[in-house]
Amino acid sequence: MLVILGMGNFRKVTIAVLGIITMLFAADIYYLYSLYGSIKSQYILTAADCLRQADIVEIMMSVREKFSVSDSSFTANVPVALSHRLTEDGALVSADAERSGEKVLGLFESFNLAVGKGLRESVAAYDIKPDFTRLDSLFRMELNRAGLFPDEVKVLPADSIAPEVAAGKWVVEYSLLKNSPLIYRGYFTPPFAHIMRQITGIVVVTVLIILALAFAFVYLIRTVLRMKTLEEMKDDFTNNMTHELKTPIAIAYAANDTLLNFGAHNDPEKRERYLRGALQQLTRLSGLVENILSMSMERRKSLRLDNEAVELLPFLQEISQAHMLRAEKKVEISIDVKPDDLCVNTDPTHFGNVMNNLIDNAIKYSGAEVRIEICADADGISVRDNGNGIPGKYIDSVFNKFFRVPDGDRLNVRGYGIGLYYVRSITEKMGWAVSVRSRLGKGSVFTIKFNR
């Protein structure tokens, strides 16, 4: 991906994707806000109908209190008939009239408006005052019937100003007809719980989508950054490996050229020195090739390990003696295996490569005198050295492919960052576990647990 896009293009794509996600998030917030506004408008309309019903009931109750039940003079002006309808302005028209221009109300709405209009025209002559306490109660009851359960409800005359009542509440403005003066204002606490129940599904799905997008994007960024780091380490590995391969080839070539063309073969001492030097460089070259092949084999998912009983003491002694013989500095390796005849079931070739890598690292990253302690028992094996140690912030990275500690002797010590990666990969394939403890300047301890 980095090769295709390049980091510059990737940065542009990242900014573009972030912009798109931000716009989608903003659009979603706007949509939710619009949905909330739509639900609020619907609730206000419902509350207006509830206030109208409460007003009619309150007037009828007030009239009944002033007149006997049999006195029906207060309904004399109710202009309701099945063959007629009302317009929004209160005009009476035939039900069969052409419905163009102003909206003509349905039968039920016409009946309600007609009753309210008739009652108000009747009670105006008797100067009947509304009971606002009862009107509050009736308004609350009608809201409850409509499925709304506000904590506070208050109805006030239209000309009344009460900021303390209106604070934090929704307002319903009630007039009998479309263009008639306001009669009441109804106040009630917003039914947020009821609204949230309606939009909970949308909100939850939206939040989950946003979280999923955020997680995917963060994971993508982290993956790309790791790929970038891996690319850098691969480049570092290639440069190191090129140098590592060229050096022994050049030295062996020079030794042989001297023997063939400059008469060094006539001097036994020089001949032995040049041949021994060429042999050492070819041995080193063979080790490099072996490491590369080991890494290549490790990457194969089909890699199959042998399972043989290996007696640890002689196995470790042989490996240790080989390292002490070819080391260019003083190396002391002590081996403690309990019991002496301890055996483990493993692949001897790959297990040998694992131990070679651990011992070789202990020698390379130590001072002029190296002391290595190898201890083994039925639970596992440990390799302790008196070397330079590993800074704590790099402990978790030392087993990563191509990783090399960027401090200290990195430039002075040959390496290409695949040894410990190979150690971890092979031990895991064997069903074991490897770990490291280290103190800067005090050395390191690599431990392999046979049964993790």
Short mmCIF file of C-alpha atoms in Angstrom, two decimals:
data_model
loop_
_atom_site.label_atom_id
_atom_site.label_comp_id
_atom_site.label_asym_id
_atom_site.label_seq_id
_atom_site.Cartn_x
_atom_site.Cartn_y
_atom_site.Cartn_z
CA MET A 1 0.00 0.00 0.00
CA LEU A 2 2.82 2.39 0.88
CA VAL A 3 4.60 1.46 -2.32
CA ILE A 4 1.48 2.16 -4.41
CA LEU A 5 0.38 5.38 -2.71
CA GLY A 6 3.56 6.77 -1.25
CA MET A 7 3.51 8.52 2.10
CA GLY A 8 2.71 11.90 0.53
CA ASN A 9 -0.33 10.58 -1.32
CA PHE A 10 -1.35 8.55 1.70
CA ARG A 11 -1.34 11.71 3.81
CA LYS A 12 -3.63 13.40 1.28
CA VAL A 13 -5.95 10.40 1.18
CA THR A 14 -6.02 10.33 4.99
CA ILE A 15 -6.98 14.00 5.16
CA ALA A 16 -9.67 13.45 2.50
CA VAL A 17 -11.12 10.46 4.37
CA LEU A 18 -11.10 12.40 7.63
CA GLY A 19 -12.92 15.24 5.87
CA ILE A 20 -15.54 12.88 4.46
CA ILE A 21 -16.08 11.21 7.84
CA THR A 22 -16.42 14.65 9.47
CA MET A 23 -18.98 15.75 6.86
CA LEU A 24 -20.93 12.52 7.27
CA PHE A 25 -20.89 12.99 11.03
CA ALA A 26 -22.08 16.60 10.66
CA ALA A 27 -24.82 15.50 8.23
CA ASP A 28 -25.91 12.82 10.66
CA ILE A 29 -26.06 15.34 13.52
CA TYR A 30 -28.07 17.68 11.31
CA TYR A 31 -30.42 14.86 10.38
CA LEU A 32 -30.94 13.92 14.03
CA TYR A 33 -31.53 17.58 14.89
CA SER A 34 -34.07 17.86 12.05
CA LEU A 35 -35.76 14.68 13.24
CA TYR A 36 -35.91 16.11 16.74
CA GLY A 37 -37.44 19.33 15.36
CA SER A 38 -40.03 17.34 13.40
CA ILE A 39 -40.98 15.30 16.46
CA LYS A 40 -41.17 18.50 18.53
CA SER A 41 -43.48 20.12 15.95
CA GLN A 42 -45.72 17.07 16.01
CA TYR A 43 -45.85 17.17 19.80
CA ILE A 44 -46.71 20.88 19.75
CA LEU A 45 -49.61 20.17 17.36
CA THR A 46 -50.78 17.35 19.61
CA ALA A 47 -50.50 19.61 22.66
CA ALA A 48 -52.52 22.31 20.84
CA ASP A 49 -55.34 19.82 20.25
CA CYS A 50 -55.12 18.79 23.90
CA LEU A 51 -55.41 22.42 25.01
CA ARG A 52 -58.42 22.93 22.73
CA GLN A 53 -60.13 19.89 24.23
CA ALA A 54 -59.28 21.08 27.75
CA ASP A 55 -60.68 24.56 26.95
CA ILE A 56 -64.00 23.15 25.69
CA VAL A 57 -64.38 20.88 28.70
CA GLU A 58 -63.49 23.69 31.11
CA ILE A 59 -66.06 26.07 29.52
CA MET A 60 -68.77 23.40 29.66
CA MET A 61 -67.98 22.72 33.32
CA SER A 62 -68.00 26.47 34.11
CA VAL A 63 -71.34 26.93 32.29
CA ARG A 64 -72.90 23.97 34.10
CA GLU A 65 -71.82 25.51 37.39
CA LYS A 66 -73.59 28.79 36.49
CA PHE A 67 -76.71 27.34 34.88
CA SER A 68 -78.86 24.31 35.55
CA VAL A 69 -78.19 21.27 33.44
CA SER A 70 -81.51 21.67 31.64
CA ASP A 71 -80.74 25.24 30.56
CA SER A 72 -79.32 24.85 27.09
CA SER A 73 -79.26 28.47 26.02
CA PHE A 74 -75.48 28.40 25.98
CA THR A 75 -75.52 25.97 23.06
CA ALA A 76 -77.99 27.89 20.95
CA ASN A 77 -75.33 29.33 18.71
CA VAL A 78 -73.54 26.06 17.91
CA PRO A 79 -73.55 26.08 14.05
CA VAL A 80 -72.98 22.41 13.49
CA ALA A 81 -74.79 20.34 10.93
CA LEU A 82 -73.76 17.15 9.15
CA SER A 83 -74.22 18.86 5.80
CA HIS A 84 -71.79 21.73 6.58
CA ARG A 85 -68.15 22.26 7.40
CA LEU A 86 -65.97 25.05 8.76
CA THR A 87 -62.93 26.71 7.20
CA GLU A 88 -59.82 27.54 9.24
CA ASP A 89 -61.18 31.09 9.65
CA GLY A 90 -64.50 29.80 11.00
CA ALA A 91 -66.67 30.32 7.90
CA LEU A 92 -69.52 27.85 7.43
CA VAL A 93 -69.56 26.22 3.99
CA SER A 94 -71.44 23.38 2.40
CA ALA A 95 -69.83 19.96 2.71
CA ASP A 96 -70.19 19.59 -1.07
CA ALA A 97 -68.56 22.94 -1.83
CA GLU A 98 -65.57 23.02 -4.17
CA ARG A 99 -62.49 22.71 -1.90
CA SER A 100 -60.13 25.21 -3.45
CA GLY A 101 -58.20 28.00 -1.86
CA GLU A 102 -58.67 27.97 1.91
CA LYS A 103 -58.55 24.65 3.70
CA VAL A 104 -61.91 23.15 4.67
CA LEU A 105 -61.82 21.16 7.90
CA GLY A 106 -63.14 17.65 8.39
CA LEU A 107 -66.31 16.73 10.26
CA PHE A 108 -64.64 16.09 13.64
CA GLU A 109 -62.53 19.28 13.49
CA SER A 110 -65.55 21.28 12.34
CA PHE A 111 -67.57 19.94 15.24
CA ASN A 112 -64.90 20.81 17.80
CA LEU A 113 -64.37 24.33 16.45
CA ALA A 114 -68.09 24.90 16.15
CA VAL A 115 -68.69 23.80 19.72
CA GLY A 116 -65.83 25.97 20.99
CA LYS A 117 -67.03 28.95 18.96
CA GLY A 118 -70.60 28.51 20.10
CA LEU A 119 -69.66 28.09 23.73
CA ARG A 120 -67.41 31.16 23.74
CA GLU A 121 -70.07 33.31 22.05
CA SER A 122 -72.57 32.14 24.65
CA VAL A 123 -70.43 32.56 27.79
CA ALA A 124 -69.13 35.97 26.70
CA ALA A 125 -72.56 37.42 27.42
CA TYR A 126 -72.53 35.95 30.94
CA ASP A 127 -68.96 37.08 31.73
CA ILE A 128 -67.90 33.59 32.88
CA LYS A 129 -64.24 33.52 33.94
CA PRO A 130 -62.12 30.39 33.36
CA ASP A 131 -60.80 28.41 36.31
CA PHE A 132 -57.09 28.19 35.45
CA THR A 133 -56.34 25.64 38.15
CA ARG A 134 -58.94 23.34 36.63
CA LEU A 135 -57.74 24.20 33.13
CA ASP A 136 -54.19 23.15 34.12
CA SER A 137 -55.55 19.83 35.39
CA LEU A 138 -57.64 19.24 32.28
CA PHE A 139 -54.68 20.13 30.02
CA ARG A 140 -52.49 17.64 31.86
CA MET A 141 -55.19 14.96 31.61
CA GLU A 142 -55.55 15.47 27.84
CA LEU A 143 -51.77 15.35 27.39
CA ASN A 144 -51.65 12.08 29.35
CA ARG A 145 -54.38 10.63 27.13
CA ALA A 146 -52.26 11.57 24.12
CA GLY A 147 -49.30 9.67 25.59
CA LEU A 148 -47.40 12.70 26.94
CA PHE A 149 -46.52 12.84 30.62
CA PRO A 150 -44.81 16.19 31.37
CA ASP A 151 -43.60 16.98 34.87
CA GLU A 152 -45.04 20.50 34.85
CA VAL A 153 -48.08 21.97 33.06
CA LYS A 154 -49.36 25.54 33.14
CA VAL A 155 -51.96 27.50 31.16
CA LEU A 156 -51.95 31.31 31.24
CA PRO A 157 -53.90 34.02 29.39
CA ALA A 158 -52.30 35.16 26.16
CA ASP A 159 -51.62 38.62 27.56
CA SER A 160 -49.88 37.25 30.65
CA ILE A 161 -46.09 37.49 30.85
CA ALA A 162 -44.42 34.93 33.15
CA PRO A 163 -40.77 34.25 32.24
CA GLU A 164 -40.30 32.05 35.30
CA VAL A 165 -43.11 29.79 34.10
CA ALA A 166 -41.85 29.62 30.49
CA ALA A 167 -38.23 28.85 31.43
CA GLY A 168 -37.19 25.47 30.01
CA LYS A 169 -40.69 24.62 28.73
CA TRP A 170 -42.33 24.19 25.37
CA VAL A 171 -45.05 26.69 24.51
CA VAL A 172 -48.43 26.06 22.83
CA GLU A 173 -50.23 29.13 21.51
CA TYR A 174 -53.99 28.55 21.39
CA SER A 175 -56.50 30.52 19.39
CA LEU A 176 -59.93 29.29 18.42
CA LEU A 177 -59.54 30.01 14.70
CA LYS A 178 -56.60 30.56 12.39
CA ASN A 179 -56.65 34.36 12.32
CA SER A 180 -58.39 35.02 15.63
CA PRO A 181 -56.58 36.53 18.64
CA LEU A 182 -54.65 34.29 21.00
CA ILE A 183 -56.63 33.05 23.99
CA TYR A 184 -54.15 31.00 26.02
CA ARG A 185 -50.56 29.95 26.09
CA GLY A 186 -49.91 26.47 27.39
CA TYR A 187 -46.55 25.55 28.91
CA PHE A 188 -45.28 22.04 29.57
CA THR A 189 -41.89 20.45 30.24
CA PRO A 190 -40.41 18.80 27.12
CA PRO A 191 -41.01 15.03 26.97
CA PHE A 192 -37.36 14.24 26.29
CA ALA A 193 -37.69 10.68 27.62
CA HIS A 194 -40.55 10.01 25.22
CA ILE A 195 -38.61 11.49 22.30
CA MET A 196 -35.49 9.52 23.17
CA ARG A 197 -37.50 6.31 23.16
CA GLN A 198 -38.55 7.13 19.60
CA ILE A 199 -35.07 7.95 18.31
CA THR A 200 -33.03 5.60 20.50
CA GLY A 201 -32.63 3.06 17.69
CA ILE A 202 -31.37 5.69 15.25
CA VAL A 203 -28.99 7.20 17.83
CA VAL A 204 -27.59 3.81 18.87
CA VAL A 205 -27.05 2.70 15.26
CA THR A 206 -25.44 6.04 14.42
CA VAL A 207 -23.09 5.86 17.41
CA LEU A 208 -22.13 2.27 16.56
CA ILE A 209 -21.42 3.20 12.95
CA ILE A 210 -19.29 6.15 14.04
CA LEU A 211 -17.40 3.99 16.55
CA ALA A 212 -16.88 1.29 13.89
CA LEU A 213 -15.57 3.87 11.41
CA ALA A 214 -13.31 5.42 14.03
CA PHE A 215 -11.95 2.01 15.06
CA ALA A 216 -11.38 0.97 11.44
CA PHE A 217 -9.67 4.26 10.63
CA VAL A 218 -7.41 4.17 13.71
CA TYR A 219 -6.57 0.53 12.98
CA LEU A 220 -5.75 1.44 9.37
CA ILE A 221 -3.49 4.30 10.45
CA ARG A 222 -1.67 2.11 12.96
CA THR A 223 -1.26 -0.63 10.35
CA VAL A 224 0.12 1.80 7.79
CA LEU A 225 2.52 3.29 10.31
CA ARG A 226 3.72 -0.21 11.19
CA MET A 227 4.15 -0.91 7.48
CA LYS A 228 6.18 2.29 7.15
CA THR A 229 8.38 1.21 10.06
CA LEU A 230 8.71 -2.25 8.54
CA GLU A 231 9.74 -0.74 5.21
CA GLU A 232 12.42 1.29 6.95
CA MET A 233 13.67 -1.77 8.84
CA LYS A 234 13.70 -3.81 5.63
CA ASP A 235 15.79 -1.13 3.96
CA ASP A 236 18.12 -1.16 6.95
CA PHE A 237 18.27 -4.96 6.78
CA THR A 238 19.08 -4.88 3.06
CA ASN A 239 21.88 -2.39 3.59
CA ASN A 240 23.32 -4.34 6.51
CA MET A 241 23.02 -7.67 4.73
CA THR A 242 24.68 -6.31 1.59
CA HIS A 243 27.60 -5.13 3.69
CA GLU A 244 27.69 -8.40 5.62
CA LEU A 245 27.81 -10.47 2.42
CA LYS A 246 30.32 -8.32 0.59
CA THR A 247 32.87 -8.21 3.41
CA PRO A 248 33.69 -11.96 3.72
CA ILE A 249 33.60 -12.35 -0.06
CA ALA A 250 36.08 -9.47 -0.50
CA ILE A 251 38.43 -10.79 2.21
CA ALA A 252 38.37 -14.37 0.88
CA TYR A 253 38.91 -13.07 -2.67
CA ALA A 254 41.88 -10.95 -1.56
CA ALA A 255 43.47 -13.87 0.34
CA ASN A 256 43.20 -16.20 -2.64
CA ASP A 257 44.41 -13.51 -5.05
CA THR A 258 47.48 -12.98 -2.86
CA LEU A 259 48.22 -16.70 -2.76
CA LEU A 260 47.89 -17.10 -6.51
CA ASN A 261 49.47 -13.93 -7.88
CA PHE A 262 51.90 -12.62 -5.31
CA GLY A 263 53.85 -15.73 -4.31
CA ALA A 264 52.48 -15.99 -0.81
CA HIS A 265 52.02 -19.73 -1.35
CA ASN A 266 55.80 -20.12 -1.12
CA ASP A 267 55.83 -18.89 2.46
CA PRO A 268 54.23 -21.57 4.71
CA GLU A 269 53.40 -19.08 7.45
CA LYS A 270 51.72 -16.63 5.08
CA ARG A 271 49.98 -19.43 3.20
CA GLU A 272 48.48 -20.79 6.44
CA ARG A 273 47.46 -17.32 7.62
CA TYR A 274 45.74 -16.45 4.31
CA LEU A 275 44.03 -19.81 4.02
CA ARG A 276 42.83 -19.65 7.64
CA GLY A 277 41.52 -16.12 7.05
CA ALA A 278 39.70 -17.21 3.90
CA LEU A 279 38.24 -20.20 5.75
CA GLN A 280 37.00 -17.96 8.56
CA GLN A 281 35.33 -15.59 6.13
CA LEU A 282 33.73 -18.43 4.19
CA THR A 283 32.48 -19.90 7.47
CA ARG A 284 31.00 -16.53 8.35
CA LEU A 285 29.44 -16.28 4.89
CA SER A 286 27.95 -19.73 5.34
CA GLY A 287 26.42 -18.59 8.66
CA LEU A 288 24.85 -15.56 6.99
CA VAL A 289 23.34 -17.71 4.25
CA GLU A 290 22.08 -20.15 6.87
CA ASN A 291 20.34 -17.36 8.75
CA ILE A 292 18.67 -16.09 5.59
CA LEU A 293 17.53 -19.61 4.71
CA SER A 294 16.28 -20.12 8.25
CA MET A 295 14.21 -16.97 8.02
CA SER A 296 12.87 -18.02 4.64
CA MET A 297 11.90 -21.45 5.99
CA GLU A 298 10.27 -19.89 9.03
CA ARG A 299 7.97 -17.85 6.82
CA ARG A 300 6.57 -20.98 5.26
CA LYS A 301 3.33 -21.88 7.01
CA SER A 302 3.88 -25.45 5.89
CA LEU A 303 7.16 -25.71 7.83
CA ARG A 304 7.17 -28.97 9.73
CA LEU A 305 9.47 -29.54 12.68
CA ASP A 306 10.96 -32.86 13.63
CA ASN A 307 10.35 -34.19 17.12
CA GLU A 308 13.34 -36.03 18.54
CA ALA A 309 14.66 -36.63 22.03
CA VAL A 310 17.69 -34.37 22.48
CA GLU A 311 20.01 -34.79 25.50
CA LEU A 312 20.63 -31.21 26.51
CA LEU A 313 24.04 -31.35 28.25
CA PRO A 314 26.18 -32.68 25.36
CA PHE A 315 24.05 -30.74 22.87
CA LEU A 316 24.71 -27.41 24.64
CA GLN A 317 28.38 -28.24 25.27
CA GLU A 318 28.99 -28.80 21.55
CA ILE A 319 27.34 -25.51 20.59
CA SER A 320 29.20 -23.59 23.32
CA GLN A 321 32.62 -24.99 22.38
CA ALA A 322 32.11 -23.96 18.75
CA HIS A 323 31.34 -20.38 19.81
CA MET A 324 34.31 -20.18 22.17
CA LEU A 325 36.67 -21.46 19.46
CA ARG A 326 35.69 -18.96 16.79
CA ALA A 327 35.10 -15.95 19.05
CA GLU A 328 37.45 -13.00 18.54
CA LYS A 329 37.40 -12.15 22.26
CA LYS A 330 37.58 -13.98 25.55
CA VAL A 331 34.39 -15.97 26.09
CA GLU A 332 33.54 -18.12 29.10
CA ILE A 333 30.39 -20.25 28.94
CA SER A 334 29.17 -22.28 31.91
CA ILE A 335 26.44 -24.89 31.54
CA ASP A 336 24.21 -26.20 34.33
CA VAL A 337 21.69 -28.89 33.38
CA LYS A 338 19.55 -30.60 36.02
CA PRO A 339 19.41 -33.55 35.89
CA ASP A 340 22.53 -34.31 33.87
CA ASP A 341 20.68 -36.67 31.54
CA LEU A 342 17.80 -34.24 30.91
CA CYS A 343 16.22 -34.69 27.46
CA VAL A 344 13.71 -32.57 25.57
CA ASN A 345 11.65 -33.47 22.52
CA THR A 346 12.42 -30.94 19.82
CA ASP A 347 13.76 -30.39 16.32
CA PRO A 348 17.56 -30.56 16.84
CA THR A 349 18.41 -28.42 13.80
CA HIS A 350 16.11 -25.52 14.59
CA PHE A 351 16.69 -25.76 18.34
CA GLY A 352 20.42 -25.58 17.62
CA ASN A 353 19.83 -22.45 15.51
CA VAL A 354 17.86 -20.92 18.38
CA MET A 355 20.67 -21.53 20.87
CA ASN A 356 23.27 -20.33 18.37
CA ASN A 357 21.38 -17.04 17.95
CA LEU A 358 21.06 -16.47 21.69
CA ILE A 359 24.74 -17.23 22.38
CA ASP A 360 25.93 -15.24 19.36
CA ASN A 361 23.94 -12.17 20.53
CA ALA A 362 25.34 -12.54 24.04
CA ILE A 363 28.88 -12.49 22.62
CA LYS A 364 28.34 -9.65 20.13
CA TYR A 365 26.64 -7.29 22.59
CA SER A 366 29.11 -7.72 25.42
CA GLY A 367 32.44 -6.18 26.34
CA ALA A 368 35.96 -7.55 25.93
CA GLU A 369 35.32 -10.42 28.35
CA VAL A 370 32.10 -12.36 28.00
CA ARG A 371 30.54 -14.56 30.66
CA ILE A 372 27.52 -16.60 29.69
CA GLU A 373 25.54 -18.87 32.01
CA ILE A 374 23.24 -21.47 30.49
CA CYS A 375 20.86 -23.15 32.95
CA ALA A 376 18.34 -25.84 32.04
CA ASP A 377 15.80 -27.98 33.85
CA ALA A 378 12.53 -29.71 33.06
CA ASP A 379 10.69 -26.36 32.88
CA GLY A 380 12.96 -24.52 30.49
CA ILE A 381 16.32 -23.08 29.62
CA SER A 382 17.86 -19.67 30.23
CA VAL A 383 20.84 -17.82 28.74
CA ARG A 384 22.30 -15.10 30.98
CA ASP A 385 25.09 -12.73 29.89
CA ASN A 386 27.07 -9.82 31.32
CA GLY A 387 26.58 -7.70 28.22
CA ASN A 388 25.41 -4.19 27.47
CA GLY A 389 21.75 -4.84 28.29
CA ILE A 390 18.66 -3.55 26.49
CA PRO A 391 16.95 -0.21 27.25
CA GLY A 392 13.56 -0.84 28.85
CA LYS A 393 11.61 0.96 26.12
CA TYR A 394 12.85 -1.55 23.52
CA ILE A 395 12.20 -4.76 25.47
CA ASP A 396 8.85 -5.37 23.77
CA SER A 397 10.34 -4.88 20.29
CA VAL A 398 13.48 -7.01 20.31
CA PHE A 399 11.64 -10.05 18.88
CA ASN A 400 10.20 -8.10 15.94
CA LYS A 401 11.45 -8.81 12.45
CA PHE A 402 14.32 -6.54 11.31
CA PHE A 403 14.33 -4.66 14.60
CA ARG A 404 17.64 -3.55 16.04
CA VAL A 405 18.06 -1.46 19.16
CA PRO A 406 18.86 2.02 17.78
CA ASP A 407 21.18 2.89 20.66
CA GLY A 408 24.67 1.96 21.77
CA ASP A 409 26.65 -0.42 19.57
CA ARG A 410 24.19 -0.75 16.73
CA LEU A 411 26.58 0.70 14.20
CA ASN A 412 29.61 -1.06 15.67
CA VAL A 413 28.10 -4.55 15.88
CA ARG A 414 27.17 -6.48 12.79
CA GLY A 415 23.56 -7.60 12.67
CA TYR A 416 20.41 -7.53 10.58
CA GLY A 417 17.51 -7.91 13.00
CA ILE A 418 16.25 -11.41 12.21
CA GLY A 419 17.97 -13.55 14.86
CA LEU A 420 15.60 -12.96 17.79
CA TYR A 421 12.62 -12.91 15.44
CA TYR A 422 13.65 -16.36 14.30
CA VAL A 423 14.07 -17.45 17.94
CA ARG A 424 10.54 -16.38 18.85
CA SER A 425 8.98 -17.87 15.71
CA ILE A 426 10.60 -21.28 16.12
CA THR A 427 9.93 -21.53 19.86
CA GLU A 428 6.27 -20.69 19.25
CA LYS A 429 6.07 -23.37 16.54
CA MET A 430 7.50 -25.80 19.08
CA GLY A 431 4.77 -24.85 21.53
CA TRP A 432 7.23 -23.04 23.79
CA ALA A 433 7.51 -19.42 24.91
CA VAL A 434 10.51 -17.08 25.01
CA SER A 435 10.93 -13.95 27.10
CA VAL A 436 13.68 -11.53 28.08
CA ARG A 437 14.69 -9.57 31.16
CA SER A 438 17.41 -6.97 30.89
CA ARG A 439 19.08 -4.12 32.75
CA LEU A 440 21.07 -1.54 30.86
CA GLY A 441 24.76 -2.09 31.51
CA LYS A 442 24.09 -5.25 33.56
CA GLY A 443 23.28 -7.83 30.89
CA SER A 444 20.24 -9.79 29.75
CA VAL A 445 18.51 -13.09 30.49
CA PHE A 446 16.64 -14.91 27.72
CA THR A 447 14.34 -17.63 29.03
CA ILE A 448 12.62 -20.38 27.06
CA LYS A 449 9.72 -22.13 28.75
CA PHE A 450 9.13 -25.65 27.49
CA ASN A 451 5.50 -25.70 28.62
CA ARG A 452 3.83 -22.36 28.20
#
